[in-house]
Coordinates of C-alpha atoms in Angstrom, one line a residue:
X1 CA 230.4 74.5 6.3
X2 CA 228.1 76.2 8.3
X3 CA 225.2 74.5 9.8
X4 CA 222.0 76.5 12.1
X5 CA 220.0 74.2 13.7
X6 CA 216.3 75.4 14.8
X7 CA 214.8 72.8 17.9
X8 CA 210.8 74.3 17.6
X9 CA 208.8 72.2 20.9
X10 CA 206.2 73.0 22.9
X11 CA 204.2 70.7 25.3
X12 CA 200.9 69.8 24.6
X13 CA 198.6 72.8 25.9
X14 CA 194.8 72.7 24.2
X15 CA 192.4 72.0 26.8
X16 CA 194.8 72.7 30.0
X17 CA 194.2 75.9 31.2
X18 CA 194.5 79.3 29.4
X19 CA 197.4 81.5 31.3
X20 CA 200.0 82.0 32.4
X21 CA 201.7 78.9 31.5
X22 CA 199.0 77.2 29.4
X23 CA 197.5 77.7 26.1
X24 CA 199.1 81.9 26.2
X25 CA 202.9 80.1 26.2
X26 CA 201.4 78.5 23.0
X27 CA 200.3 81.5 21.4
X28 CA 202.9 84.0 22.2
X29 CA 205.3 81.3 20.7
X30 CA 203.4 81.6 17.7
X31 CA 202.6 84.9 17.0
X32 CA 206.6 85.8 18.3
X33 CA 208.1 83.4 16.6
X34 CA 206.9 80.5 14.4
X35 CA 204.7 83.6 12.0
X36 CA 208.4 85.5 11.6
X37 CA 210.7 83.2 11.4
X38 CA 208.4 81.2 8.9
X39 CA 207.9 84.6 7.1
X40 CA 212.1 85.0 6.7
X41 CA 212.9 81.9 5.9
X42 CA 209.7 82.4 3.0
X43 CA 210.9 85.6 1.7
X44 CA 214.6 84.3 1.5
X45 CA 213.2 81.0 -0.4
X46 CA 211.3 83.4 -3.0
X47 CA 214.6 85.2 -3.6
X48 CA 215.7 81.7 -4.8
X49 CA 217.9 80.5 -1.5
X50 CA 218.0 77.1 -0.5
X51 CA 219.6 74.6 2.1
X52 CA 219.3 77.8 4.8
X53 CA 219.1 75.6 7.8
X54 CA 218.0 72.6 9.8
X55 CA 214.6 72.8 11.1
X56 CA 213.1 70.5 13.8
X57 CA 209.6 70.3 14.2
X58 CA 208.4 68.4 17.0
X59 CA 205.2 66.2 16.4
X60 CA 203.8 67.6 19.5
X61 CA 203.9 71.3 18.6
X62 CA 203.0 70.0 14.7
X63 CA 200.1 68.7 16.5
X64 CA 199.1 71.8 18.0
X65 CA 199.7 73.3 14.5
X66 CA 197.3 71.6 12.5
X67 CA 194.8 71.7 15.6
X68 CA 191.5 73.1 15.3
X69 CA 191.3 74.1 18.6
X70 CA 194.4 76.0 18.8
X71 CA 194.0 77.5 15.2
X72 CA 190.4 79.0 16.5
X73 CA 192.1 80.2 20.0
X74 CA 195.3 81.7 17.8
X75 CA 192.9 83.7 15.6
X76 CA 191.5 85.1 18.9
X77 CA 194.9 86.1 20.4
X78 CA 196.2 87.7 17.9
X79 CA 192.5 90.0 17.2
X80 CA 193.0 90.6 21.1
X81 CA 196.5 91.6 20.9
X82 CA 195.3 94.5 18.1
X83 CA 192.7 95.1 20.8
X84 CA 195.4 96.0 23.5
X85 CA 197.4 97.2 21.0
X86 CA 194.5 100.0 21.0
X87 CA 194.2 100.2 24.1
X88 CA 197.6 101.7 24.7
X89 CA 197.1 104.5 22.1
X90 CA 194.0 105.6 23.6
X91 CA 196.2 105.1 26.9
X92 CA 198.6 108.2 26.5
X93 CA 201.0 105.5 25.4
X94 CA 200.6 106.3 21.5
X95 CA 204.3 105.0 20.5
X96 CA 203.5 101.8 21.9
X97 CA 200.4 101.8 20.3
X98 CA 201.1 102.2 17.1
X99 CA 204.1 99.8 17.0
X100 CA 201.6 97.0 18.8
X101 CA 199.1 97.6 16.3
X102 CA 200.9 97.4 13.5
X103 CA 202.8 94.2 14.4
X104 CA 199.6 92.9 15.5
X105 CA 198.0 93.4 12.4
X106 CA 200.6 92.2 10.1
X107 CA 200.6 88.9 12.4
X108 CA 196.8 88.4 11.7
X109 CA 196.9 89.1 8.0
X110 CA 199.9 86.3 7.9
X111 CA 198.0 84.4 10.2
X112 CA 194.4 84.4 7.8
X113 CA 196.5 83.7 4.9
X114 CA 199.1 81.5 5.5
X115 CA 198.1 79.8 8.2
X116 CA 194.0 79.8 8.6
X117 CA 194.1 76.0 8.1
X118 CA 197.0 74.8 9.7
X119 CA 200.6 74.9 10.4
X120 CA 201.2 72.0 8.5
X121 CA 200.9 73.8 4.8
X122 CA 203.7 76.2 5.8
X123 CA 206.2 73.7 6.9
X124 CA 205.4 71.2 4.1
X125 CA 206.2 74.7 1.7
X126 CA 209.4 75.3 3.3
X127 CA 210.5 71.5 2.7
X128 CA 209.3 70.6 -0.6
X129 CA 210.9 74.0 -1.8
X130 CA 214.4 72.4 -0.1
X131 CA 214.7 75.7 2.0
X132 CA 214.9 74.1 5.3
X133 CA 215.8 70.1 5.7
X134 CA 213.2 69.0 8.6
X135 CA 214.4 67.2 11.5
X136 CA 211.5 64.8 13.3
X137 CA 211.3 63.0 16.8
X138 CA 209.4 60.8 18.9
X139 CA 206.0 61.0 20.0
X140 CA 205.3 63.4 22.9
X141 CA 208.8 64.6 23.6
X142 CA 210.1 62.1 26.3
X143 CA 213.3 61.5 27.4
X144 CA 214.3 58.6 25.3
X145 CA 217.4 56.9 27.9
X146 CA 215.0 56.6 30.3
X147 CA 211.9 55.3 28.6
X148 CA 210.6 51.7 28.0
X149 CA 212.3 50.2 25.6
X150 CA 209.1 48.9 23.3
X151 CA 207.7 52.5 24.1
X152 CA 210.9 54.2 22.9
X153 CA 210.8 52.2 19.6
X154 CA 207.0 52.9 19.0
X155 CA 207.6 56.6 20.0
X156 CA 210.1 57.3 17.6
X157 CA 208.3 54.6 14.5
X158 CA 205.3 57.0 15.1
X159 CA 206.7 60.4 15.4
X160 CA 208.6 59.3 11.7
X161 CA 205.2 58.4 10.4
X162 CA 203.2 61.6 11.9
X163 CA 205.8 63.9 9.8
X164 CA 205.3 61.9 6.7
X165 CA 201.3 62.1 7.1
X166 CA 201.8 65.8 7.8
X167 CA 204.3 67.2 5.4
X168 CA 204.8 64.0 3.3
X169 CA 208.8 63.8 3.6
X170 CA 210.3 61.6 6.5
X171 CA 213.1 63.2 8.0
X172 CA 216.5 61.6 7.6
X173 CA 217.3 63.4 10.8
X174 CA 216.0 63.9 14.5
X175 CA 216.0 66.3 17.3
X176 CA 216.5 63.4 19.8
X177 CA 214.3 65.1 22.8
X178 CA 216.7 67.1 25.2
X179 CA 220.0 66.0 23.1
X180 CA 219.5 62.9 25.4
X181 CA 221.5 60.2 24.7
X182 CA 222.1 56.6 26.1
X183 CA 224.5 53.9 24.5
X184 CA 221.8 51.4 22.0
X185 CA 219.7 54.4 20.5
X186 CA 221.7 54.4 17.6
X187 CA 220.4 51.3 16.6
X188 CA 217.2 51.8 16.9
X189 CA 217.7 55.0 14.9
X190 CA 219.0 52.8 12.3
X191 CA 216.2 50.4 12.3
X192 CA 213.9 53.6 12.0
X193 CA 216.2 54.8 9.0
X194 CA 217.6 58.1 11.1
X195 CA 220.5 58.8 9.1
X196 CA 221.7 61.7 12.0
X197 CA 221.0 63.2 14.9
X198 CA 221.7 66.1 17.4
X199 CA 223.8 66.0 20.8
X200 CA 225.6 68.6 22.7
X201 CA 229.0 69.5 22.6
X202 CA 230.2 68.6 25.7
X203 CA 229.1 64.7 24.4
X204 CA 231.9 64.9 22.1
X205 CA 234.3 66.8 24.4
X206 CA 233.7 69.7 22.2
X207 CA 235.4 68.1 19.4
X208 CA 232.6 69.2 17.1
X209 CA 234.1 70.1 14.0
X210 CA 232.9 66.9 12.3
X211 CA 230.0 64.7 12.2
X212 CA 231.1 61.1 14.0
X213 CA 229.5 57.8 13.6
X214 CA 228.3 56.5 16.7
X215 CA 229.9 52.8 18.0
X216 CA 229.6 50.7 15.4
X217 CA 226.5 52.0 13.1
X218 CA 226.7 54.6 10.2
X219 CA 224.1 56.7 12.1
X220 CA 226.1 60.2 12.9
X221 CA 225.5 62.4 15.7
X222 CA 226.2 66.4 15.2
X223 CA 227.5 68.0 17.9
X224 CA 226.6 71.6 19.0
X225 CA 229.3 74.0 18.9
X226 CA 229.5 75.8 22.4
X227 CA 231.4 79.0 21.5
X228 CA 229.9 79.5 18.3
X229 CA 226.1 78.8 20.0
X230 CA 227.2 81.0 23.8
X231 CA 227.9 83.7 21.3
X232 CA 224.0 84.7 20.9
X233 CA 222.5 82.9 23.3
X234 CA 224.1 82.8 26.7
X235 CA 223.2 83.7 30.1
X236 CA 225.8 86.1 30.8
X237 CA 226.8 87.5 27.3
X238 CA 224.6 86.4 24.7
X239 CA 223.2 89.7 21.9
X240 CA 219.5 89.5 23.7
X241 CA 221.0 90.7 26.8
X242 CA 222.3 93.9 24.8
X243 CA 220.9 97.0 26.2
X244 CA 219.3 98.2 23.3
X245 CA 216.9 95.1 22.4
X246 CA 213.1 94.8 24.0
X247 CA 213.3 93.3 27.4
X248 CA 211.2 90.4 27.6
X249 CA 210.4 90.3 31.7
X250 CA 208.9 94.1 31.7
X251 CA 205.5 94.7 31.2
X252 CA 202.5 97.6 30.9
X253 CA 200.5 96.4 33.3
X254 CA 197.3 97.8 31.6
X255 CA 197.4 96.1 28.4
X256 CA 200.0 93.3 28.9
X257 CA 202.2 94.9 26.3
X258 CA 206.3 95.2 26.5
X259 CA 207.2 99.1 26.3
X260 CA 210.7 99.0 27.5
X261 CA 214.0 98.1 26.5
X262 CA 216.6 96.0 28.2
X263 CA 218.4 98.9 29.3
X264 CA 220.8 97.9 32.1
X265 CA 220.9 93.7 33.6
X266 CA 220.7 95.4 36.8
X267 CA 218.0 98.1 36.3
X268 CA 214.8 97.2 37.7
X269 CA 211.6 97.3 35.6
X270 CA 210.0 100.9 37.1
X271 CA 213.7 102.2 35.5
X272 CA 213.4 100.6 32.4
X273 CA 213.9 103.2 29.7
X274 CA 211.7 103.2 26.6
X275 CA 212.1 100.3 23.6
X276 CA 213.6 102.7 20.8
X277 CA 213.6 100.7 17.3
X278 CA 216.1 102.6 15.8
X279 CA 218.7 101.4 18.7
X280 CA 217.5 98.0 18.1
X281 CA 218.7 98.0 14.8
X282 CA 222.1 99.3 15.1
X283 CA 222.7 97.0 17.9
X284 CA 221.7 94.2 15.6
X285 CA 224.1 95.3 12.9
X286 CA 227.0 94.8 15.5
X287 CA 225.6 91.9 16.4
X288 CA 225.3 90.4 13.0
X289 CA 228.6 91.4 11.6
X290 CA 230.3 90.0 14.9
X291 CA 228.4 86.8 14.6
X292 CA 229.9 86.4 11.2
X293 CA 233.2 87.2 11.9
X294 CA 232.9 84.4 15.3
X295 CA 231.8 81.7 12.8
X296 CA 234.8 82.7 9.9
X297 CA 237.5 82.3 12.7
X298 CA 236.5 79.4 14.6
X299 CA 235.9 77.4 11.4
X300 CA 239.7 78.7 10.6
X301 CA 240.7 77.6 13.9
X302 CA 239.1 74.2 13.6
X303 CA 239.8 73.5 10.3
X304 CA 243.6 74.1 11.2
X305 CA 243.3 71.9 14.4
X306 CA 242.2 68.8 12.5
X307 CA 243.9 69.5 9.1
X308 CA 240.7 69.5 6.7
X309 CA 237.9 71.6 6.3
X310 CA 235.4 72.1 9.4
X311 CA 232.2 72.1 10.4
X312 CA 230.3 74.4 12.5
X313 CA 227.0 73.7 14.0
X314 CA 225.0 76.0 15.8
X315 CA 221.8 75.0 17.4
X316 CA 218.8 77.0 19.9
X317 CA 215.2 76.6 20.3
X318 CA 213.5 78.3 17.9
X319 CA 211.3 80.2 20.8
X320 CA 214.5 82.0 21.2
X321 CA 213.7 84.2 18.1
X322 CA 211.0 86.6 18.5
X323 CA 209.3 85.4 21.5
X324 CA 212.8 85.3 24.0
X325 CA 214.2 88.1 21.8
X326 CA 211.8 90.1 20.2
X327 CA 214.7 91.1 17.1
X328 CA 215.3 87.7 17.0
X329 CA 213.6 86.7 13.3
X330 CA 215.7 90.2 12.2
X331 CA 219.0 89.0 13.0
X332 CA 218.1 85.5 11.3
X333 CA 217.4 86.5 8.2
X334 CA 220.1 89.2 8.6
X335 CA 222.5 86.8 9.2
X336 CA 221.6 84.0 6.8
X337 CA 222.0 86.5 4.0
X338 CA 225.7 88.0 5.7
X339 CA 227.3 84.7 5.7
X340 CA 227.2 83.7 2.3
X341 CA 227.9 87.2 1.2
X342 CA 231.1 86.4 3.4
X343 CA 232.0 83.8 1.6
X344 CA 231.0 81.6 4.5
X345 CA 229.0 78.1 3.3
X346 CA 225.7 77.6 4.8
X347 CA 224.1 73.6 4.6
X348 CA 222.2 71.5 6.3
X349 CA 222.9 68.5 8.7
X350 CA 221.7 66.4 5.7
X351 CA 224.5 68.5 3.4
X352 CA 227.0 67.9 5.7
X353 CA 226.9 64.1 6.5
X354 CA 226.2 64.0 2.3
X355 CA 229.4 66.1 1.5
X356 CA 231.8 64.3 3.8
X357 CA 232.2 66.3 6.8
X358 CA 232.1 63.1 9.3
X359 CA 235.0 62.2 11.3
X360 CA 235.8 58.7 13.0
X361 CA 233.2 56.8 15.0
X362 CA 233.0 57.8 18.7
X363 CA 232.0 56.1 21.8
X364 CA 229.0 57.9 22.9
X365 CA 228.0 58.1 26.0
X366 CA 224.9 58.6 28.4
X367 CA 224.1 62.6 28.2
X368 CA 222.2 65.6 27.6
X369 CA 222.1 68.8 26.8
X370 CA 220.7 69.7 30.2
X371 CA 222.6 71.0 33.2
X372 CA 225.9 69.1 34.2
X373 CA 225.4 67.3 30.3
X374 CA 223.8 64.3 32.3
X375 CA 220.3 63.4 33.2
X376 CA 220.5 65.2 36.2
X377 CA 217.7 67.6 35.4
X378 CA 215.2 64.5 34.1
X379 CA 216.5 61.5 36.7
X380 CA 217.6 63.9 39.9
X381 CA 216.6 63.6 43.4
X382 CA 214.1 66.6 42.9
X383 CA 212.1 64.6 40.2
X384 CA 212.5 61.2 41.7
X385 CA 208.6 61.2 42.3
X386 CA 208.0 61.8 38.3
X387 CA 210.5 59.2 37.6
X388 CA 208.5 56.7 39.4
X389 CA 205.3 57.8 38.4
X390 CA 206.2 57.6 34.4
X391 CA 208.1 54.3 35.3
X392 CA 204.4 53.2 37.0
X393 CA 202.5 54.8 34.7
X394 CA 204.4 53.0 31.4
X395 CA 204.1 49.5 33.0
X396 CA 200.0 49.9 33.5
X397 CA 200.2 51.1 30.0
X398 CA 201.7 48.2 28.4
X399 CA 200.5 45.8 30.1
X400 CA 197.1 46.9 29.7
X401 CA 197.5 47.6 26.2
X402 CA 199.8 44.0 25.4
X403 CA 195.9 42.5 27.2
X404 CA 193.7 44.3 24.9
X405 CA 195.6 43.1 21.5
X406 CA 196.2 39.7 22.6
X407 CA 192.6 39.2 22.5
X408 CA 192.0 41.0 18.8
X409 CA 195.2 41.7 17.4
X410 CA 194.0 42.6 14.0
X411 CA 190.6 45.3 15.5
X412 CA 192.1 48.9 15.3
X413 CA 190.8 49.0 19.5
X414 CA 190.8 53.1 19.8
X415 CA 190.9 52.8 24.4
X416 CA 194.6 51.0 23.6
X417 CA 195.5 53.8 21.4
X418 CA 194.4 56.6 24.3
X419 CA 196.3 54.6 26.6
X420 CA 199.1 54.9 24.6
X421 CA 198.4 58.5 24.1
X422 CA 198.1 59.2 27.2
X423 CA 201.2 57.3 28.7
X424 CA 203.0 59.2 26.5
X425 CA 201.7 62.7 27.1
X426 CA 202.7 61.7 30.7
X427 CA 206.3 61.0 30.2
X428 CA 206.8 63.9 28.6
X429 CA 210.5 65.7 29.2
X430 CA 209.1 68.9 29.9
X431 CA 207.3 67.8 32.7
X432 CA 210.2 67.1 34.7
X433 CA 212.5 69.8 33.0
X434 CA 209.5 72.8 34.6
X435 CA 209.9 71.0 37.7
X436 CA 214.1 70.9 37.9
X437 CA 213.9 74.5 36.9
X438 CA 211.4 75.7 39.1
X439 CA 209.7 77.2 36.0
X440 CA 205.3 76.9 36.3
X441 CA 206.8 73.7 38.6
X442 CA 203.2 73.1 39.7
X443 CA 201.7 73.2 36.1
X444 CA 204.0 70.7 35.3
X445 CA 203.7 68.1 38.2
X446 CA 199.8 69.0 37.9
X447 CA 199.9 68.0 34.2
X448 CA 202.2 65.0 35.0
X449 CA 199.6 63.9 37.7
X450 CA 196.7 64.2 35.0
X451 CA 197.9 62.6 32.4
X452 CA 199.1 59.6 34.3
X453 CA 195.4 59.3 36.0
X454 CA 194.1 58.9 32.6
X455 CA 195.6 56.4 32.1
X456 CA 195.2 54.3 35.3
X457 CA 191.4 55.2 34.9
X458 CA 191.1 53.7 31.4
X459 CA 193.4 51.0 32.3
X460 CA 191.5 50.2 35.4
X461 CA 188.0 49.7 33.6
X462 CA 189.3 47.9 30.8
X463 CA 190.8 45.4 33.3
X464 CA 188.2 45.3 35.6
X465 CA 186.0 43.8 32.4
X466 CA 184.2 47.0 32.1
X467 CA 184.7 47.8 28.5
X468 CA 181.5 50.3 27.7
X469 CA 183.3 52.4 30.7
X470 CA 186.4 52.0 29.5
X471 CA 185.4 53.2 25.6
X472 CA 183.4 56.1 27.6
X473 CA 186.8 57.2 29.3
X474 CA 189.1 56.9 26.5
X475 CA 186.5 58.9 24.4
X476 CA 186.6 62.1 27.0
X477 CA 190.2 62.3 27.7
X478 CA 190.7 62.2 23.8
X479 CA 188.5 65.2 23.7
X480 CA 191.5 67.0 25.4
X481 CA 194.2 65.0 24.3
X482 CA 193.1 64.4 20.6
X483 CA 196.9 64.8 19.2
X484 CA 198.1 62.5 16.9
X485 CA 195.0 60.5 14.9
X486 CA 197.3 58.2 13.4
X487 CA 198.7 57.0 16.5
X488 CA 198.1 52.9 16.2
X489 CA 198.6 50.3 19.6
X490 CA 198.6 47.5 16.7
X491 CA 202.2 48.7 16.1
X492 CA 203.6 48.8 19.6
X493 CA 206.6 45.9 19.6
X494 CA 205.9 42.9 20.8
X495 CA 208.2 42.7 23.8
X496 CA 210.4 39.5 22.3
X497 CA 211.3 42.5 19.4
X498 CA 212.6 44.4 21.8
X499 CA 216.9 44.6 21.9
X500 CA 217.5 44.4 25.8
X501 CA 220.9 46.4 25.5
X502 CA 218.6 49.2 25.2
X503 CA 216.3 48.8 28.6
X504 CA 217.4 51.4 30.8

């Protein structure tokens, strides 16, 4: 069997500046990739396909979905990107144009009437039609190994519970954030009733050609198959690189618009030569057909090297299709309808653990699936200072928070809930991932920095005894950081509850 896995995150961006990094990465995500590849994997369900692949859907980037902000400031990018699509044209750049235009209008036509209201609609679709099985996560994306244990727990409980209030299925599955993995999660995925989850290859010393139960629990981690997964998206040799696809880093400085194909990795931009469709899609033909043919013989090869039949599991962000690779959403739906025409079986993770392709339990240890497959890139000497500050940060929290029950544990009190929401939002892996990867660094420890003095601030009146201030703080930083109504302190574990094996 052959599994594609789909990791769709984004940190939370409403309310925290516009561009470069802000509220644009947001919307070019969408428009590039969550309107197409939602469109495929639509058009392939209508033709009566199901089981097509394993889609993760963070709560975070669900949130920003369904928001009303977002939806409003989505509707507006795309009418401005039709705007600058005109602009070109009248320009002396009419090809561009023209192609802008009408990619820009077919987005906002999707966009008005599939997703006016909320991404949540389209998902819930794609689930309940057993097109896609849905993978869910914790709370705010954070780095699970080294978070609280009691916040870990409550994470996770919540993120389970934001996917059933959103699409009304609970995943059997997660996308544990970053593949990040530390021995005494699988319990608590257990407790939680996660039946499977992702890590990377290198976790299972690339011996990925089955599903394995993890220590002594029946809850299976998938390993991602390396070869299989390098083959589109790698650094060095990886289809987006081809010559013939958009480049993504070159730009019409007039209009913001991408005129120019790859052309050469060591052309510069002024050099690039013009995008040319028609060489897009031949290259994408090769690139389909050898993608096939890579998945045939390494499920030959592994199925002969452990003497029953294989599994394959390939795995990428979905970001990668359509707004990292603009023929991305082609190839996918190319390539979902070449592989069973090849005789190849396509499943989910849920059809795979189901139909028996799980191997002997392994001993799991800690990892990632960042660089050096350790926590190097969340818990190095570059982001000691976050480490700290989220370590800080979550002990205020709780200990505010574990106050403010105590004296009315059965009030819904809406400052503990910001506090949580706010902790959270601070301890977020993509934080500390920006800043290990020099990518909008400063955004990142900026955002860190604000999040984690919203929560000292609200904790600080509510112990100080000044509880109108406190309400009055908790009520403006939720008008920013309004994500996740349903998020409840009531349900945050008691810290007796809590398995100690598990406290990093």
């Amino acid at each position: 069997m052959f599994c594609l896995v789909l990791h769709s995150h984004l940190p939370w961006l409403p309310h925290h500046g516009r561009w470069p990094v802000g509220e644009e990465w947001l919307y070019q995500s969408w428009a590039a990739s969550y309107l197409p590849v939602t469109e495929v994997l639509r058009r392939l369900a209508d033709e009566g396909r199901s089981h097509l692949l394993t889609l993760g859907v963070t709560p975070v980037l669900a949130a920003q979905l369904d928001d009303p902000h977002s939806l409003a400031g989505m509707h507006h990018w795309l009418g401005n990107w039709q705007m600058r699509a005109h602009e070109a044209a009248l320009g002396g750049k009419p090809d561009l144009g023209v192609r802008e235009h009408r990619a820009a209008a077919h987005a906002l036509d999707l966009f008005e009437n599939r997703w006016r209201h909320g991404g949540s609609a389209v998902v819930r679709e794609l689930v309940d039609a057993d097109t896609v099985e849905l993978l869910g996560g914790p709370l705010a994306h954070p780095f699970q190994p080294l978070l609280d244990a009691r916040l870990r727990a409550f994470s996770l409980t919540e993120g389970l519970a934001d996917a059933r209030a959103r699409w009304g299925h609970t995943p059997n599955g997660i996308w544990a954030p970053e593949c990040g993995y530390t021995p005494g999660l699988e319990r608590l995925y257990d407790r939680a009733g996660v039946r499977h989850f992702m890590v990377d290859g290198p976790s299972l010393h690339g011996d990925t050609a089955l599903g394995r139960p993890v220590r002594e629990s029946e809850v299976v981690a998938f390993g991602r198959d390396l070869p299989v997964s390098y083959r589109v998206w790698s650094p060095k040799s990886g289809y987006p690189g081809h010559a013939a696809y958009r480049d993504f880093h070159t730009y019409d400085h007039a209009t913001g618009l991408k005129p120019s194909r790859v052309t050469g990795r060591t052309v510069g931009s002024e050099d690039k030569a013009p995008y040319d469709p028609a060489l897009a899609e031949a290259a994408l033909d090769k690139h389909v057909a050898d993608f096939v043919d890579t998945v045939r013989a390494r499920l030959r090869a592994e199925s002969d090297r452990v003497g029953r039949e294989a599994l394959v599991v390939a795995a990428f962000d979905t970001e990668l299709f359509g707004h990292w690779w603009y023929e991305g959403p082609q190839w996918l739906e190319k390539v979902l309808r070449a592989l069973p025409e090849a005789g190849i079986r396509v499943g989910t993770l849920d059809d795979a653990r189901r139909d028996g392709f799980v191997g002997d339990a392994v001993e799991l240890d800690d990892s990632s699936w960042g660089s050096g497959k350790d926590w190097r890139v969340w818990a190095g000497d570059q982001v000691a200072d976050i480490v700290q500050l989220n370590a800080e940060v979550v002990g205020t929290a709780l200990d505010t928070v574990d106050k403010a029950l105590d004296a009315a544990p059965h009030v819904r009190n809406h400052v503990a809930d910001q506090i949580l929401r706010e902790a959270l939002l601070t301890v977020s892996s993509d934080w500390a991932f920006m800043v290990s990867k020099d990518s909008a660094a400063g955004y990142a420890r900026e955002r860190a920095h604000k999040h984690a003095h919203a929560t000292r601030e609200i904790c600080d009146a509510l112990a100080s005894g000044r509880t109108d201030r406190a309400h009055a703080l908790a009520s403006g930083w939720n008008q920013a950081d309004s994500l996740f109504p349903g998020l409840d302190a009531r349900r945050l574990p008691p810290a007796q509850t809590v398995n100690p094996e598990i406290t990093p």
